[in-house]
Amino acid sequence: MALRQIRTIGDDILNKKCKEIKEMTPRIKELIDDMFETLYDANGVGLAAPQVGVLKRLVIIDCGDDPHVLINPRIVETSGEQTGNEGCLSVPGKFGTVTRPNYVKVVFLDENMQPAELEGTELLARAICHELDHLDGNLYVDKVEGDLYENEEEE
Ligand code: NI
């Protein structure tokens, strides 16, 4: 396992659309391991492959419950609304207010390329939406209500 460099805002790769993963390979397994190491090192809750420079439809999420690996994920159901703080490892030291669904259901392939689904509310729902946006080249900063701020307290 190795830490990967996290790309930051201004890097064109963060605005590109990612490609589907067709098969699991040793390289992708290594990428997943490295992404978890990188995520935990940065104290984040989620990381998408383009954030480490790989244009593949892969995200990992760990909100403190379980580590989730989502390959080719697709949101199939949403409900409700939540408005709150959001940050991104690719936009270091900044936060912003974003409205997201309060519930999402996502279908994806797991690490064995088997179909799976995950339901999330609150932080997990927010993380799923945020990470999936990365796969289409979208950053949360374009959805922020008001200005970005430097300190989470300053809301
Ligand atoms: Ni992000």
mmCIF file with all atom_site columns, N, CA and C and ligand atoms in Angstrom, residues 14 46-48 51 86-91 127 130-131 134 138-140, ligand 1:
data_model
loop_
_atom_site.group_PDB
_atom_site.id
_atom_site.type_symbol
_atom_site.label_atom_id
_atom_site.label_alt_id
_atom_site.label_comp_id
_atom_site.label_asym_id
_atom_site.label_entity_id
_atom_site.label_seq_id
_atom_site.pdbx_PDB_ins_code
_atom_site.Cartn_x
_atom_site.Cartn_y
_atom_site.Cartn_z
_atom_site.occupancy
_atom_site.B_iso_or_equiv
_atom_site.pdbx_formal_charge
_atom_site.auth_seq_id
_atom_site.auth_comp_id
_atom_site.auth_asym_id
_atom_site.auth_atom_id
_atom_site.pdbx_PDB_model_num
ATOM   1  N  N  . LEU A 1 14  ? -9.795  16.952 -12.343 1.00 0.00 ? 14  LEU A N  1
ATOM   2  C  CA . LEU A 1 14  ? -10.975 16.972 -11.460 1.00 0.00 ? 14  LEU A CA 1
ATOM   3  C  C  . LEU A 1 14  ? -12.243 17.382 -12.203 1.00 0.00 ? 14  LEU A C  1
ATOM   4  N  N  . GLY A 1 46  ? -14.509 10.346 2.362   1.00 0.00 ? 46  GLY A N  1
ATOM   5  C  CA . GLY A 1 46  ? -14.698 9.740  1.044   1.00 0.00 ? 46  GLY A CA 1
ATOM   6  C  C  . GLY A 1 46  ? -13.647 10.222 0.073   1.00 0.00 ? 46  GLY A C  1
ATOM   7  N  N  . LEU A 1 47  ? -13.412 9.388  -0.935  1.00 0.00 ? 47  LEU A N  1
ATOM   8  C  CA . LEU A 1 47  ? -12.416 9.745  -1.949  1.00 0.00 ? 47  LEU A CA 1
ATOM   9  C  C  . LEU A 1 47  ? -12.841 9.091  -3.267  1.00 0.00 ? 47  LEU A C  1
ATOM   10 N  N  . ALA A 1 48  ? -12.720 9.848  -4.334  1.00 0.00 ? 48  ALA A N  1
ATOM   11 C  CA . ALA A 1 48  ? -13.055 9.333  -5.668  1.00 0.00 ? 48  ALA A CA 1
ATOM   12 C  C  . ALA A 1 48  ? -11.754 9.174  -6.463  1.00 0.00 ? 48  ALA A C  1
ATOM   13 N  N  . GLN A 1 51  ? -9.630  11.967 -7.875  1.00 0.00 ? 51  GLN A N  1
ATOM   14 C  CA . GLN A 1 51  ? -8.886  12.792 -6.915  1.00 0.00 ? 51  GLN A CA 1
ATOM   15 C  C  . GLN A 1 51  ? -7.447  12.317 -6.732  1.00 0.00 ? 51  GLN A C  1
ATOM   16 N  N  . GLU A 1 86  ? -20.023 21.168 3.963   1.00 0.00 ? 86  GLU A N  1
ATOM   17 C  CA . GLU A 1 86  ? -19.369 20.168 3.148   1.00 0.00 ? 86  GLU A CA 1
ATOM   18 C  C  . GLU A 1 86  ? -17.944 20.625 2.872   1.00 0.00 ? 86  GLU A C  1
ATOM   19 N  N  . GLY A 1 87  ? -17.036 19.674 2.806   1.00 0.00 ? 87  GLY A N  1
ATOM   20 C  CA . GLY A 1 87  ? -15.659 19.970 2.450   1.00 0.00 ? 87  GLY A CA 1
ATOM   21 C  C  . GLY A 1 87  ? -15.182 18.896 1.497   1.00 0.00 ? 87  GLY A C  1
ATOM   22 N  N  . CYS A 1 88  ? -13.973 19.054 0.979   1.00 0.00 ? 88  CYS A N  1
ATOM   23 C  CA . CYS A 1 88  ? -13.449 18.111 -0.001  1.00 0.00 ? 88  CYS A CA 1
ATOM   24 C  C  . CYS A 1 88  ? -11.934 18.093 0.126   1.00 0.00 ? 88  CYS A C  1
ATOM   25 N  N  . LEU A 1 89  ? -11.345 16.901 0.091   1.00 0.00 ? 89  LEU A N  1
ATOM   26 C  CA . LEU A 1 89  ? -9.879  16.810 0.209   1.00 0.00 ? 89  LEU A CA 1
ATOM   27 C  C  . LEU A 1 89  ? -9.180  17.496 -0.960  1.00 0.00 ? 89  LEU A C  1
ATOM   28 N  N  . SER A 1 90  ? -9.913  17.720 -2.054  1.00 0.00 ? 90  SER A N  1
ATOM   29 C  CA . SER A 1 90  ? -9.320  18.422 -3.199  1.00 0.00 ? 90  SER A CA 1
ATOM   30 C  C  . SER A 1 90  ? -9.459  19.940 -3.097  1.00 0.00 ? 90  SER A C  1
ATOM   31 N  N  . VAL A 1 91  ? -10.150 20.392 -2.051  1.00 0.00 ? 91  VAL A N  1
ATOM   32 C  CA . VAL A 1 91  ? -10.295 21.837 -1.806  1.00 0.00 ? 91  VAL A CA 1
ATOM   33 C  C  . VAL A 1 91  ? -9.860  22.076 -0.356  1.00 0.00 ? 91  VAL A C  1
ATOM   34 N  N  . ALA A 1 127 ? -22.182 12.050 1.575   1.00 0.00 ? 127 ALA A N  1
ATOM   35 C  CA . ALA A 1 127 ? -20.901 11.559 1.045   1.00 0.00 ? 127 ALA A CA 1
ATOM   36 C  C  . ALA A 1 127 ? -21.096 10.843 -0.291  1.00 0.00 ? 127 ALA A C  1
ATOM   37 N  N  . HIS A 1 130 ? -21.698 13.521 -2.941  1.00 0.00 ? 130 HIS A N  1
ATOM   38 C  CA . HIS A 1 130 ? -20.469 14.289 -3.164  1.00 0.00 ? 130 HIS A CA 1
ATOM   39 C  C  . HIS A 1 130 ? -19.459 13.475 -3.986  1.00 0.00 ? 130 HIS A C  1
ATOM   40 N  N  . GLU A 1 131 ? -19.242 12.222 -3.587  1.00 0.00 ? 131 GLU A N  1
ATOM   41 C  CA . GLU A 1 131 ? -18.232 11.402 -4.275  1.00 0.00 ? 131 GLU A CA 1
ATOM   42 C  C  . GLU A 1 131 ? -18.672 11.058 -5.694  1.00 0.00 ? 131 GLU A C  1
ATOM   43 N  N  . HIS A 1 134 ? -17.894 13.672 -8.247  1.00 0.00 ? 134 HIS A N  1
ATOM   44 C  CA . HIS A 1 134 ? -16.506 13.694 -8.732  1.00 0.00 ? 134 HIS A CA 1
ATOM   45 C  C  . HIS A 1 134 ? -16.352 12.877 -10.016 1.00 0.00 ? 134 HIS A C  1
ATOM   46 N  N  . ASN A 1 138 ? -17.583 16.997 -11.373 1.00 0.00 ? 138 ASN A N  1
ATOM   47 C  CA . ASN A 1 138 ? -18.232 18.094 -10.641 1.00 0.00 ? 138 ASN A CA 1
ATOM   48 C  C  . ASN A 1 138 ? -17.700 18.213 -9.211  1.00 0.00 ? 138 ASN A C  1
ATOM   49 N  N  . LEU A 1 139 ? -17.395 19.431 -8.825  1.00 0.00 ? 139 LEU A N  1
ATOM   50 C  CA . LEU A 1 139 ? -16.936 19.699 -7.455  1.00 0.00 ? 139 LEU A CA 1
ATOM   51 C  C  . LEU A 1 139 ? -18.043 20.400 -6.675  1.00 0.00 ? 139 LEU A C  1
ATOM   52 N  N  . TYR A 1 140 ? -18.061 20.174 -5.360  1.00 0.00 ? 140 TYR A N  1
ATOM   53 C  CA . TYR A 1 140 ? -19.133 20.753 -4.542  1.00 0.00 ? 140 TYR A CA 1
ATOM   54 C  C  . TYR A 1 140 ? -19.122 22.274 -4.559  1.00 0.00 ? 140 TYR A C  1
HETATM 55 NI NI . NI  B 2 .   ? -14.514 15.698 -2.775  1.00 0.00 ? 1   NI  B NI 1
#
